[in-house]
Each structure stands twice: as C-alpha cells, then as structure tokens.
C-alpha cells in the first residue's frame, strides 16, 4: 500500500486521509473532520506483528508507525497531555473488527465527538529530497 520511494504527497491514501480530516466548504456548507479507523490486515502467515504487537505483561500495544504513512502515524498517540494517552485513530486487527465492527466504529465516532482532546494532523508535508 505504501510506496517508499515516492513522496507521500503524491500517493492517494495519504491524500484521502488528509481530505477526510479537513473541514471543506461545499456550496456554503462545511464538512466536519471524519473519524479515523485503521483496520490492520494480517500478513500471509496470519500475523499482525509487521505493524502491531501486544505485550500481555504490561497490557500495551506497540505500533511500528514507520511502515504506514506519516499522516496516519501522526494521528496515533496524539491525545493532548492533559487528557492522558490515546489516539484519535482507532486501530484494530481485522479478526477483532469483523467479530464486532460496531464496537470499533462506535469508538471512532466517540473520538470524533471529542476531537478537541486530540492534536489532529490534517496536512501532508511534502518532503524535499536531496
């Protein structure tokens, strides 16, 4: 999905994410920032470790954000300090999503309803290659 040798500003996924997060005027009406829900697909062996891993001892999930687009990674762990840790984007494994999709959609909408608690990144930064 991510082409590493192409600028992210020239790829369609970050463009779509950026557009969906902006308030855009349409004939005098404004859209609002959409919710973000990242559904992670397993690799060919059924593992999710290429992107996320869960530590049962500490009850924490680690995300390898370098494998996704920057605009997506900047909306993970972006809850404002005074409200604690958390992410605007809800991230879920495919198998968990299909078993209870409404749960994760509702979580994303709840974050959208509380958007002021997050530092949302809405723009793609075009890289200057040397």
CSV table of C-alpha atoms in Angstrom, one decimal:
chain,number,residue,atom,x,y,z
A,1,UNK,CA,0.0,0.0,0.0
A,2,UNK,CA,2.9,2.4,0.7
A,3,UNK,CA,5.4,3.1,-2.0
A,4,UNK,CA,8.6,4.0,0.0
A,5,UNK,CA,10.4,5.6,-3.0
A,6,UNK,CA,7.6,8.0,-3.8
A,7,UNK,CA,6.7,11.2,-1.9
A,8,UNK,CA,3.7,10.6,0.4
A,9,UNK,CA,2.1,13.8,-1.0
A,10,UNK,CA,1.9,12.0,-4.4
A,11,UNK,CA,0.2,8.9,-3.1
A,12,UNK,CA,-3.6,8.5,-2.9
A,13,UNK,CA,-4.0,7.1,0.6
A,14,UNK,CA,-2.4,10.0,2.5
A,15,UNK,CA,-4.3,12.4,0.2
A,16,UNK,CA,-7.6,10.7,1.1
A,17,UNK,CA,-6.8,10.7,4.8
A,18,UNK,CA,-5.9,14.4,4.6
A,19,UNK,CA,-9.0,15.3,2.7
A,20,UNK,CA,-11.2,13.4,5.1
A,21,UNK,CA,-9.8,15.2,8.1
A,22,UNK,CA,-10.3,18.7,6.8
A,23,UNK,CA,-13.3,21.0,7.1
A,24,UNK,CA,-14.2,21.6,3.5
A,25,UNK,CA,-16.7,24.1,2.2
A,26,UNK,CA,-19.4,22.6,-0.2
A,27,UNK,CA,-21.8,25.2,-1.5
A,28,UNK,CA,-21.8,27.2,1.7
A,29,UNK,CA,-21.9,24.1,4.0
A,30,UNK,CA,-18.9,22.8,5.8
A,31,UNK,CA,-17.9,19.2,6.3
A,32,UNK,CA,-16.5,18.2,9.7
A,33,UNK,CA,-13.4,16.2,10.4
A,34,UNK,CA,-14.1,12.5,9.9
A,35,UNK,CA,-13.3,9.7,12.4
A,36,UNK,CA,-10.3,7.5,11.7
A,37,UNK,CA,-10.4,3.8,11.9
A,38,UNK,CA,-7.4,1.7,10.9
A,39,UNK,CA,-8.2,-1.9,10.3
A,40,UNK,CA,-5.0,-3.9,10.2
A,41,UNK,CA,-4.9,-6.9,7.9
A,42,UNK,CA,-2.8,-9.9,8.7
A,43,UNK,CA,0.2,-10.8,6.6
A,44,UNK,CA,0.4,-14.1,4.6
A,45,UNK,CA,1.2,-16.1,7.8
A,46,UNK,CA,-1.8,-14.6,9.7
A,47,UNK,CA,0.4,-12.4,11.9
A,48,UNK,CA,0.0,-8.7,12.7
A,49,UNK,CA,3.5,-8.2,14.0
A,50,UNK,CA,4.7,-6.4,10.9
A,51,UNK,CA,2.7,-3.4,12.3
A,52,UNK,CA,1.5,-4.0,15.8
A,53,UNK,CA,2.3,-6.3,18.8
A,54,UNK,CA,0.7,-6.7,22.1
A,55,UNK,CA,2.5,-7.2,25.4
A,56,UNK,CA,0.3,-9.1,27.8
A,57,UNK,CA,2.6,-8.4,30.8
A,58,UNK,CA,2.2,-4.6,30.5
A,59,UNK,CA,-1.1,-4.7,28.7
A,60,UNK,CA,0.2,-2.4,26.0
A,61,UNK,CA,0.2,-2.4,22.2
A,62,UNK,CA,3.3,-1.2,20.3
A,63,UNK,CA,2.8,0.2,16.7
A,64,UNK,CA,5.5,0.2,14.1
A,65,UNK,CA,4.5,3.5,12.7
A,66,UNK,CA,7.4,3.7,10.2
A,67,UNK,CA,5.5,1.2,7.9
A,68,UNK,CA,2.5,3.5,7.5
A,69,UNK,CA,2.0,6.9,6.0
A,70,UNK,CA,3.2,9.9,8.2
A,71,UNK,CA,-0.3,11.5,8.3
A,72,UNK,CA,-1.6,8.2,9.7
A,73,UNK,CA,1.1,7.8,12.2
A,74,UNK,CA,0.8,11.3,13.5
A,75,UNK,CA,-2.8,10.6,14.4
A,76,UNK,CA,-1.7,7.8,16.7
A,77,UNK,CA,-0.8,8.6,20.4
A,78,UNK,CA,-1.9,12.2,19.7
A,79,UNK,CA,-4.2,12.8,22.6
A,80,UNK,CA,-3.5,16.1,24.4
A,81,UNK,CA,-1.3,15.8,27.5
A,82,UNK,CA,-3.9,17.0,30.0
A,83,UNK,CA,-6.3,14.1,28.9
A,84,UNK,CA,-3.7,11.3,29.1
A,85,UNK,CA,-2.5,8.9,26.4
A,86,UNK,CA,-4.5,7.8,23.5
A,87,UNK,CA,-5.0,8.0,19.7
A,88,UNK,CA,-7.5,9.8,17.6
A,89,UNK,CA,-7.3,6.9,15.1
A,90,UNK,CA,-8.8,3.7,16.4
A,91,UNK,CA,-6.5,0.8,15.4
A,92,UNK,CA,-7.9,-2.7,15.3
A,93,UNK,CA,-6.9,-6.1,14.0
A,94,UNK,CA,-9.0,-7.5,11.1
A,95,UNK,CA,-10.2,-10.5,13.1
A,96,UNK,CA,-11.3,-8.3,16.0
A,97,UNK,CA,-13.0,-5.8,13.7
A,98,UNK,CA,-15.1,-8.5,11.9
A,99,UNK,CA,-16.2,-10.1,15.1
A,100,UNK,CA,-17.6,-6.8,16.5
A,101,UNK,CA,-17.4,-4.0,13.9
A,102,UNK,CA,-19.9,-1.8,15.6
A,103,UNK,CA,-17.8,-1.6,18.7
A,104,UNK,CA,-14.8,-0.1,16.8
A,105,UNK,CA,-17.0,2.2,14.6
A,106,UNK,CA,-18.6,3.5,17.8
A,107,UNK,CA,-15.1,4.0,19.4
A,108,UNK,CA,-14.0,6.0,16.3
A,109,UNK,CA,-17.2,8.2,16.4
A,110,UNK,CA,-16.7,8.8,20.1
A,111,UNK,CA,-13.2,10.1,19.4
A,112,UNK,CA,-14.7,12.3,16.6
A,113,UNK,CA,-17.2,13.6,19.1
A,114,UNK,CA,-14.3,14.5,21.4
A,115,UNK,CA,-12.0,15.8,18.8
A,116,UNK,CA,-10.8,18.8,20.9
A,117,UNK,CA,-9.0,16.2,23.1
A,118,UNK,CA,-6.6,15.4,20.2
A,119,UNK,CA,-3.8,17.2,18.3
A,120,UNK,CA,-5.0,16.2,14.8
A,121,UNK,CA,-2.6,16.2,11.9
A,122,UNK,CA,-4.6,17.1,8.7
A,123,UNK,CA,-1.9,18.0,6.2
A,124,UNK,CA,0.7,16.0,4.3
A,125,UNK,CA,4.2,17.5,4.4
A,126,UNK,CA,5.9,17.3,1.0
A,127,UNK,CA,9.4,16.1,1.5
A,128,UNK,CA,12.4,17.9,0.0
A,129,UNK,CA,14.6,15.2,-1.4
A,130,UNK,CA,18.3,15.9,-1.9
